[in-house]
Amino acid sequence: MRRLHAKLLLAVSIPLALVSSMLVPILHIHMETRFDSLHAEADALLKVGQEALVRDINDSLNYALATSEMPTLQRFLSAQNSVAPNKQAYSLSDLSQLSTFLNTLISHHPRYSKLVLMDNNGHEILRAPHSVNTGPRVTGNQHANTDYFKEAVRLLPRELYISPPGRNLQYELLGQNVIPVVNVSTPIFNATGKRLGVVMLSLNWDYLTNALHQAMTLDQDADVLLVNAQGRWLLNDSPSQLSLLPFGGDFSASAPQYWQAMQQQNEGRTTIDDHILRFKTEDIRTQRYRSLAGNIASDPADYPWTLGVTLPKPSWHTLLQEETTVILFLVLIYSVSVAFGIFWVFSSQRQRQLRRAAQRRAVEASDLYENAPCGYHSLDSQGRVIKMNRTELAWLGYTAEEVIGQVDYRDFITPDTREQFENAFERVQNGQPGSAECSLLTRTGERRDVMIQASAYQRDGRFVHSRATVFDLTERKQLEEQLRTQAMTDPLTGVFNRRYLQAQATIEISRARRQNHPIALIAIDIDHFKRFNDDYGHDVGDEVLQRFTQRVGGLLRHEDLLCRVGGEEFAILLPNTSLEQALQVAERIRDTIENTRIQVQNGNTEQVLRLTASLGVAVILPNESSLEPALKRADLGLYQAKENGRNQVVVNSQA
């Protein structure tokens, strides 16, 4: 009995010591994995925040541009500029209607708190929401000395000025709350390019930053950071690890460690105290934020902003608190180790049970081999089948008696893929792993695409037989073909998409360079396409796009490539085509589209729509290896055609 007790003591103490020595590095690796996971989570939150910031700012700026281009406002300003400052050209009823329209416009867009319309001298002529103190140049409201007016009057069409948030703070009463606002202003021009005035919209900064918070606080422990280049805080909520920090507060003084880390580089991550910081600079004046705007002006001293997210750094205490599975794992490991030691003591009494268990496992392994979801077979040195599981036999439609020892496996391989099989089988016979994608012929003559991966079983350095695993690729091949088709075509019009255009352009450019042939590009945009969607609905807009591509496609050669690169924007790649020839093609397309009539159903009536298109033409220069430079030139020509009055072709031959 004493000897048994000693064995039991050893059976418990030795496994515990061994397990402890193994668990220390495992737990260390687990902690490193947790850090990696937290870094990945911070990267994901920062990416979501960037996307939300870009989306919301672009939407806000595009809305301001759309407002400045409203024909109603342009007509109103033109009328006001035609009379003396102390008079009004609009009737009171027309003015009331316009004021009501602007009030409705602002009330339905919570991102802006007010709209102010000014003439070229900074006089306020209209405001929404309206008040008893505003009207058409009768109240004396003067904005000539404000930053948003002085900057806006120097801008060109489709350019914007943004007052820097977090500095020179401005607040407004919205409902029952006082909110910070950022003024966005842009000039208004008429169709002839005459400057009519300035429109200023006050962006509800609460609205934008709340959307940013909602996007980035997917993790309740995450804190969002947004500061300008001067270290001013640009959010309404303070991070949990800092004291109360109001909007516009001095973040650089409240959190000097964070600010110093964020100043050292444009993007990065660092650990400060018990938090992980991930950050990246953002500049709304760059192309990334311009969207529909031509240029964005603001005070350069406030840029770039820095967007960041902080997450609590994991510790052993938090790990054990949050990861109950870790504790359970430790308990389980120690329990298993002790149980194993006790098992070792009584192992002599359980040999018969273990042998029976081994026999059962052998049966299960045999059943797994025969009924696995993939095929298995073995071939002798001549390629004759010496073993094959039920799964592969079912694929082929034969019985084991008909195949094993009777058939050369090559007879199942289709002639067009037999060479791949022979090469792989030769490598296996030489003792190397071999694999090949082949097609098998079933008993009914059906083809089945498979991947065969094989290795050799050797004895005394000599090949005995192969051991191969066969994977059915039929569904994968079908899915790949479907995805390939979807990836290169536009689902609405059926023409190729931008991705295919870029890939095919690379091939055509290489061919043109070898053969010394010219290659041209045409950029097309349907004029006033938005009007079709607004007036008749998106179904009619989709039908217009489909009819448009049908007419244009009928004018092209077989080798020409028509692609849809945007909403109503298309591009045509013309191999072996000079600039003069491309101009002729573009003019033919323009003339055909101008004479095209599209009959659509609008409610209970049928209407005939007329189309026009603006086109830009360019050639790909011999020293250019990609499509992008020529596409930019063609787009510039297209934009010039738009500015010249649309329904025309402009050639951009600049290098």
Coordinates of N, CA and C in Angstrom, one line a residue, residues 173-348:
L173 N -28.1 78.2 -31.4 CA -29.1 77.6 -30.7 C -30.0 76.7 -31.7
L174 N -30.0 75.4 -31.5 CA -30.7 74.5 -32.4 C -31.7 73.8 -31.5
G175 N -33.0 74.1 -31.6 CA -34.0 73.5 -30.7 C -33.7 74.0 -29.3
Q176 N -33.5 73.1 -28.4 CA -33.2 73.4 -27.0 C -31.7 73.4 -26.7
N177 N -30.9 73.1 -27.7 CA -29.5 72.9 -27.4 C -28.6 73.9 -28.1
V178 N -27.5 74.2 -27.5 CA -26.5 75.1 -28.1 C -25.4 74.2 -28.8
I179 N -25.2 74.3 -30.1 CA -24.3 73.4 -30.8 C -23.2 74.2 -31.4
P180 N -22.0 73.6 -31.6 CA -21.0 74.2 -32.4 C -21.2 74.1 -33.9
V181 N -20.9 75.1 -34.7 CA -21.1 75.0 -36.1 C -19.8 75.3 -36.8
V182 N -19.7 74.8 -38.0 CA -18.6 75.1 -38.9 C -19.2 75.7 -40.2
N183 N -18.8 76.9 -40.6 CA -19.4 77.5 -41.8 C -18.7 77.0 -43.1
V184 N -19.5 76.6 -44.0 CA -19.1 76.2 -45.4 C -19.7 77.2 -46.4
S185 N -18.8 77.8 -47.2 CA -19.3 78.8 -48.1 C -18.7 78.5 -49.5
T186 N -19.5 78.9 -50.5 CA -19.1 78.7 -51.9 C -19.7 79.8 -52.8
P187 N -19.0 80.2 -53.8 CA -19.6 81.2 -54.7 C -20.7 80.7 -55.6
I188 N -21.5 81.6 -56.0 CA -22.6 81.2 -57.0 C -22.3 82.0 -58.3
F189 N -22.3 81.2 -59.4 CA -22.1 81.7 -60.7 C -23.3 81.4 -61.5
N190 N -23.6 82.2 -62.6 CA -24.7 81.9 -63.5 C -24.1 81.1 -64.6
A191 N -24.9 80.7 -65.6 CA -24.4 79.8 -66.7 C -23.4 80.5 -67.6
T192 N -23.3 81.8 -67.6 CA -22.3 82.5 -68.4 C -21.0 82.7 -67.6
G193 N -20.9 82.3 -66.4 CA -19.7 82.4 -65.5 C -19.6 83.7 -64.8
K194 N -20.7 84.4 -64.7 CA -20.8 85.7 -63.9 C -21.0 85.4 -62.5
R195 N -20.2 86.0 -61.6 CA -20.3 85.8 -60.2 C -21.5 86.6 -59.7
L196 N -22.4 85.8 -59.0 CA -23.7 86.4 -58.5 C -23.7 86.7 -57.0
G197 N -22.9 85.9 -56.2 CA -22.9 86.1 -54.8 C -22.3 84.9 -54.1
V198 N -22.6 84.7 -52.8 CA -22.1 83.6 -52.0 C -23.2 83.0 -51.2
V199 N -23.1 81.7 -51.1 CA -24.1 81.0 -50.2 C -23.2 80.4 -49.0
M200 N -23.7 80.5 -47.8 CA -23.0 80.0 -46.6 C -23.9 79.1 -45.9
L201 N -23.5 77.9 -45.6 CA -24.3 76.9 -44.8 C -23.5 76.6 -43.5
S202 N -24.2 76.6 -42.4 CA -23.5 76.3 -41.1 C -23.7 74.8 -40.8
L203 N -22.6 74.1 -40.8 CA -22.6 72.6 -40.6 C -22.7 72.3 -39.1
N204 N -23.7 71.5 -38.8 CA -23.9 71.1 -37.4 C -22.8 70.1 -37.1
W205 N -21.8 70.6 -36.3 CA -20.7 69.7 -36.0 C -21.1 68.6 -35.1
D206 N -22.1 68.8 -34.3 CA -22.6 67.7 -33.5 C -23.1 66.5 -34.3
Y207 N -23.8 66.9 -35.4 CA -24.3 65.8 -36.3 C -23.2 65.0 -36.9
L208 N -22.1 65.7 -37.4 CA -21.0 64.9 -38.0 C -20.2 64.1 -37.0
T209 N -19.9 64.7 -35.8 CA -19.1 64.0 -34.9 C -19.9 62.8 -34.2
N210 N -21.2 63.0 -34.0 CA -22.0 61.9 -33.5 C -22.0 60.7 -34.5
A211 N -22.1 61.0 -35.8 CA -22.0 59.9 -36.7 C -20.6 59.2 -36.7
L212 N -19.6 60.0 -36.5 CA -18.2 59.4 -36.4 C -18.2 58.5 -35.1
H213 N -18.7 59.0 -34.0 CA -18.7 58.2 -32.8 C -19.5 56.9 -33.0
Q214 N -20.6 57.0 -33.6 CA -21.4 55.8 -33.8 C -20.7 54.7 -34.7
A215 N -20.0 55.2 -35.6 CA -19.2 54.3 -36.5 C -18.1 53.6 -35.8
M216 N -17.4 54.4 -34.9 CA -16.1 53.9 -34.4 C -16.3 53.2 -33.0
T217 N -17.4 53.4 -32.3 CA -17.6 52.8 -31.0 C -18.3 51.5 -31.1
L218 N -17.9 50.7 -32.0 CA -18.4 49.3 -32.1 C -17.9 48.5 -30.9
D219 N -16.8 48.9 -30.3 CA -16.3 48.3 -29.1 C -16.6 49.3 -28.0
Q220 N -17.3 48.9 -26.9 CA -17.7 49.9 -25.9 C -16.5 50.4 -25.1
D221 N -15.3 49.7 -25.2 CA -14.1 50.2 -24.5 C -13.3 51.1 -25.4
A222 N -13.7 51.3 -26.6 CA -12.9 52.2 -27.5 C -13.3 53.7 -27.3
D223 N -12.2 54.5 -27.4 CA -12.4 56.0 -27.4 C -11.9 56.5 -28.7
V224 N -12.7 57.5 -29.2 CA -12.4 58.1 -30.5 C -11.6 59.4 -30.2
L225 N -10.6 59.7 -31.0 CA -9.8 61.0 -30.9 C -9.9 61.7 -32.2
L226 N -10.1 63.0 -32.2 CA -10.0 63.8 -33.4 C -9.5 65.2 -33.0
V227 N -8.3 65.6 -33.4 CA -7.7 66.8 -33.1 C -7.1 67.5 -34.3
N228 N -7.0 68.8 -34.3 CA -6.4 69.5 -35.5 C -4.9 69.7 -35.3
A229 N -4.3 70.3 -36.2 CA -2.8 70.4 -36.2 C -2.3 71.3 -35.1
Q230 N -3.2 72.1 -34.5 CA -2.8 72.9 -33.3 C -3.1 72.2 -32.0
G231 N -3.5 71.0 -32.1 CA -3.8 70.3 -30.8 C -5.1 70.6 -30.2
R232 N -6.1 71.1 -31.0 CA -7.4 71.5 -30.5 C -8.3 70.3 -30.7
W233 N -9.2 70.0 -29.6 CA -10.1 68.9 -29.6 C -11.3 69.2 -30.5
L234 N -11.6 68.3 -31.4 CA -12.7 68.5 -32.4 C -13.9 67.7 -32.1
L235 N -14.0 67.0 -31.0 CA -15.2 66.2 -30.7 C -15.9 66.8 -29.5
N236 N -17.2 66.3 -29.2 CA -18.0 66.8 -28.1 C -17.7 66.0 -26.9
D237 N -17.4 64.7 -27.0 CA -17.2 63.8 -25.9 C -15.7 63.7 -25.6
S238 N -15.3 63.6 -24.3 CA -14.0 63.4 -24.0 C -13.6 61.9 -23.8
P239 N -12.4 61.5 -24.1 CA -12.0 60.1 -23.9 C -12.1 59.8 -22.4
S240 N -12.4 58.5 -22.1 CA -12.6 58.1 -20.7 C -11.4 58.2 -19.9
Q241 N -10.2 58.1 -20.5 CA -9.0 58.2 -19.7 C -8.5 59.6 -19.5
L242 N -9.3 60.6 -20.0 CA -8.9 62.0 -19.8 C -10.0 62.7 -19.0
S243 N -9.6 63.9 -18.4 CA -10.6 64.7 -17.7 C -11.5 65.3 -18.8
L244 N -12.6 66.0 -18.3 CA -13.5 66.7 -19.2 C -12.8 67.6 -20.1
L245 N -13.0 67.4 -21.4 CA -12.3 68.2 -22.5 C -13.4 68.7 -23.4
P246 N -13.7 70.0 -23.4 CA -14.8 70.5 -24.2 C -14.3 70.6 -25.7
F247 N -15.3 70.8 -26.6 CA -15.0 71.0 -28.0 C -14.1 72.2 -28.1
G248 N -13.0 72.1 -28.9 CA -12.1 73.2 -29.0 C -11.1 73.3 -27.9
G249 N -11.1 72.4 -26.9 CA -10.2 72.4 -25.8 C -8.8 72.1 -26.2
D250 N -7.8 72.4 -25.4 CA -6.4 72.1 -25.7 C -6.0 70.7 -25.4
F251 N -6.2 69.8 -26.4 CA -5.8 68.4 -26.2 C -4.3 68.2 -26.0
S252 N -3.5 69.1 -26.6 CA -2.1 68.9 -26.4 C -1.6 69.1 -25.0
A253 N -2.3 70.0 -24.3 CA -2.0 70.2 -22.9 C -2.6 69.1 -22.0
S254 N -3.8 68.7 -22.3 CA -4.5 67.7 -21.5 C -3.9 66.3 -21.6
A255 N -3.4 66.0 -22.8 CA -2.9 64.7 -23.0 C -1.5 64.8 -23.8
P256 N -0.5 65.3 -23.1 CA 0.8 65.6 -23.8 C 1.4 64.3 -24.4
Q257 N 1.3 63.2 -23.7 CA 1.9 61.9 -24.2 C 1.2 61.5 -25.5
Y258 N -0.1 61.6 -25.6 CA -0.8 61.2 -26.8 C -0.4 62.2 -27.9
W259 N -0.4 63.5 -27.6 CA -0.1 64.5 -28.6 C 1.3 64.4 -29.1
Q260 N 2.2 64.1 -28.3 CA 3.6 63.9 -28.7 C 3.7 62.7 -29.7
A261 N 3.0 61.6 -29.3 CA 3.1 60.4 -30.2 C 2.4 60.7 -31.6
M262 N 1.3 61.5 -31.6 CA 0.6 61.7 -32.8 C 1.4 62.8 -33.7
Q263 N 2.3 63.5 -33.1 CA 3.0 64.5 -33.8 C 4.2 64.0 -34.6
Q264 N 4.6 62.8 -34.1 CA 5.9 62.3 -34.7 C 5.8 61.7 -36.1
Q265 N 4.6 61.2 -36.4 CA 4.4 60.6 -37.7 C 3.0 60.7 -38.2
N266 N 2.7 60.5 -39.5 CA 1.4 60.7 -40.0 C 0.5 59.5 -39.7
E267 N 1.0 58.4 -39.4 CA 0.2 57.2 -39.1 C 1.0 56.3 -38.3
G268 N 0.4 55.6 -37.3 CA 1.1 54.7 -36.5 C 0.3 54.2 -35.3
R269 N 0.9 53.4 -34.5 CA 0.3 53.0 -33.2 C 1.3 53.0 -32.1
T270 N 0.9 53.2 -30.9 CA 1.8 53.2 -29.8 C 1.0 52.8 -28.5
T271 N 1.7 52.5 -27.5 CA 1.1 52.1 -26.2 C 1.5 53.2 -25.2
I272 N 0.4 53.8 -24.6 CA 0.6 54.8 -23.6 C -0.1 54.4 -22.4
D273 N 0.7 54.3 -21.3 CA 0.1 53.9 -20.0 C -0.6 52.5 -20.2
D274 N -1.9 52.5 -20.0 CA -2.6 51.2 -20.1 C -3.5 51.2 -21.3
H275 N -3.2 52.0 -22.3 CA -4.0 52.1 -23.5 C -3.2 51.9 -24.8
I276 N -3.8 51.4 -25.8 CA -3.2 51.3 -27.1 C -3.8 52.4 -28.0
L277 N -2.9 53.2 -28.6 CA -3.4 54.2 -29.5 C -3.1 53.9 -30.9
R278 N -4.1 54.0 -31.8 CA -3.9 53.8 -33.3 C -4.4 55.1 -33.9
F279 N -3.6 55.7 -34.8 CA -4.0 57.0 -35.3 C -3.5 57.2 -36.8
K280 N -4.1 58.2 -37.5 CA -3.8 58.5 -38.8 C -4.2 59.9 -39.1
T281 N -3.4 60.7 -39.9 CA -3.7 62.0 -40.2 C -4.7 62.1 -41.4
E282 N -5.6 63.1 -41.3 CA -6.6 63.3 -42.4 C -6.6 64.8 -42.7
D283 N -6.6 65.1 -44.0 CA -6.6 66.4 -44.5 C -7.8 66.6 -45.5
I284 N -8.8 67.3 -45.1 CA -10.0 67.4 -45.9 C -9.8 68.3 -47.2
R285 N -8.6 68.9 -47.3 CA -8.3 69.7 -48.5 C -7.8 68.8 -49.6
T286 N -7.5 67.5 -49.4 CA -6.9 66.7 -50.4 C -8.0 66.1 -51.3
Q287 N -7.5 65.4 -52.4 CA -8.4 64.9 -53.4 C -9.4 63.9 -52.7
R288 N -8.9 63.2 -51.7 CA -9.8 62.2 -51.0 C -11.1 62.7 -50.6
Y289 N -11.1 64.0 -50.2 CA -12.3 64.6 -49.6 C -13.0 65.6 -50.6
R290 N -12.4 65.8 -51.8 CA -13.0 66.8 -52.7 C -14.3 66.3 -53.3
S291 N -14.4 65.0 -53.6 CA -15.6 64.5 -54.2 C -16.0 65.3 -55.4
L292 N -17.1 66.0 -55.4 CA -17.5 66.8 -56.5 C -16.9 68.2 -56.5
A293 N -16.2 68.5 -55.5 CA -15.6 69.9 -55.4 C -14.3 69.9 -56.2
G294 N -14.0 71.1 -56.8 CA -12.8 71.3 -57.5 C -11.6 71.6 -56.6
N295 N -11.9 72.3 -55.5 CA -10.9 72.7 -54.5 C -11.5 73.0 -53.2
I296 N -10.8 72.8 -52.1 CA -11.3 73.1 -50.8 C -10.3 74.0 -50.1
A297 N -10.7 75.1 -49.7 CA -9.8 76.1 -49.1 C -10.2 76.2 -47.6
S298 N -9.1 76.4 -46.8 CA -9.3 76.5 -45.3 C -8.0 77.1 -44.8
D299 N -8.0 77.3 -43.5 CA -6.8 77.8 -42.9 C -5.7 76.7 -42.8
P300 N -4.6 76.7 -43.5 CA -3.6 75.6 -43.4 C -3.0 75.3 -42.1
A301 N -3.1 76.3 -41.2 CA -2.5 76.1 -39.8 C -3.3 75.0 -39.0
D302 N -4.5 74.7 -39.4 CA -5.3 73.7 -38.7 C -5.3 72.3 -39.3
Y303 N -4.5 72.1 -40.3 CA -4.4 70.8 -41.0 C -3.0 70.3 -41.0
P304 N -2.9 69.0 -41.0 CA -3.9 68.0 -41.1 C -4.6 67.7 -39.7
W305 N -5.8 67.1 -39.7 CA -6.3 66.6 -38.5 C -5.7 65.2 -38.2
T306 N -5.9 64.8 -37.0 CA -5.4 63.4 -36.6 C -6.6 62.7 -36.1
L307 N -7.0 61.6 -36.7 CA -8.1 60.7 -36.2 C -7.5 59.5 -35.6
G308 N -8.0 59.2 -34.4 CA -7.4 58.0 -33.7 C -8.4 57.3 -32.9
V309 N -8.0 56.1 -32.4 CA -8.9 55.3 -31.5 C -8.0 54.7 -30.4
T310 N -8.4 54.6 -29.2 CA -7.7 54.0 -28.1 C -8.5 52.8 -27.6
L311 N -7.8 51.8 -27.2 CA -8.4 50.6 -26.6 C -7.6 50.2 -25.4
P312 N -8.2 49.7 -24.3 CA -7.5 49.3 -23.1 C -6.5 48.2 -23.4
K313 N -5.3 48.3 -22.9 CA -4.2 47.3 -23.1 C -4.6 46.1 -22.2
P314 N -4.5 44.9 -22.8 CA -4.8 43.7 -22.0 C -3.7 43.4 -21.0
S315 N -4.2 42.9 -19.8 CA -3.3 42.5 -18.8 C -3.7 41.1 -18.3
W316 N -2.8 40.5 -17.5 CA -3.2 39.2 -17.0 C -4.5 39.2 -16.2
H317 N -4.7 40.3 -15.4 CA -5.9 40.4 -14.6 C -7.1 40.5 -15.5
T318 N -7.1 41.4 -16.5 CA -8.2 41.5 -17.4 C -8.4 40.3 -18.2
L319 N -7.3 39.6 -18.6 CA -7.4 38.4 -19.4 C -8.1 37.3 -18.6
L320 N -7.8 37.2 -17.4 CA -8.5 36.1 -16.6 C -9.9 36.5 -16.3
Q321 N -10.2 37.8 -16.2 CA -11.5 38.3 -15.9 C -12.4 38.1 -17.1
E322 N -11.9 38.4 -18.3 CA -12.7 38.4 -19.5 C -12.7 37.0 -20.1
E323 N -11.6 36.3 -20.1 CA -11.5 35.0 -20.7 C -11.6 33.9 -19.7
T324 N -12.8 33.6 -19.4 CA -13.1 32.5 -18.4 C -12.6 31.2 -19.0
T325 N -12.6 31.2 -20.4 CA -12.1 29.9 -21.0 C -10.7 29.6 -20.7
V326 N -9.9 30.7 -20.4 CA -8.5 30.5 -20.1 C -8.4 29.8 -18.7
I327 N -9.2 30.3 -17.8 CA -9.2 29.6 -16.4 C -9.7 28.2 -16.6
L328 N -10.7 28.0 -17.3 CA -11.2 26.6 -17.5 C -10.1 25.8 -18.2
F329 N -9.4 26.4 -19.2 CA -8.3 25.7 -19.8 C -7.3 25.2 -18.9
L330 N -6.9 26.2 -18.0 CA -5.8 25.8 -17.0 C -6.3 24.7 -16.1
V331 N -7.6 24.8 -15.6 CA -8.1 23.8 -14.7 C -8.1 22.4 -15.5
L332 N -8.6 22.5 -16.7 CA -8.7 21.3 -17.5 C -7.3 20.7 -17.7
I333 N -6.3 21.5 -18.1 CA -5.0 20.9 -18.3 C -4.4 20.3 -17.0
Y334 N -4.5 21.0 -15.9 CA -4.0 20.3 -14.7 C -4.8 19.1 -14.3
S335 N -6.1 19.2 -14.5 CA -6.9 18.0 -14.2 C -6.5 16.8 -15.1
V336 N -6.3 17.1 -16.4 CA -5.9 16.0 -17.3 C -4.6 15.5 -17.0
S337 N -3.7 16.4 -16.6 CA -2.3 15.9 -16.3 C -2.4 15.0 -15.0
V338 N -3.2 15.4 -14.0 CA -3.3 14.5 -12.8 C -3.9 13.2 -13.2
A339 N -5.0 13.3 -14.0 CA -5.7 12.1 -14.4 C -4.8 11.2 -15.2
F340 N -3.9 11.8 -16.1 CA -3.0 11.0 -16.8 C -2.0 10.3 -15.9
G341 N -1.6 11.0 -14.9 CA -0.7 10.3 -14.0 C -1.3 9.1 -13.3
I342 N -2.6 9.3 -12.8 CA -3.3 8.2 -12.2 C -3.5 7.1 -13.2
F343 N -3.8 7.5 -14.4 CA -4.0 6.5 -15.5 C -2.7 5.7 -15.7
W344 N -1.6 6.4 -15.6 CA -0.3 5.7 -15.8 C -0.1 4.6 -14.7
V345 N -0.6 4.9 -13.5 CA -0.4 4.0 -12.4 C -1.2 2.7 -12.7
F346 N -2.4 2.9 -13.2 CA -3.3 1.7 -13.4 C -3.3 1.3 -14.8
S347 N -2.3 1.7 -15.6 CA -2.3 1.3 -17.1 C -2.2 -0.2 -17.3
S348 N -1.5 -0.8 -16.4 CA -1.3 -2.3 -16.6 C -2.7 -3.0 -16.5

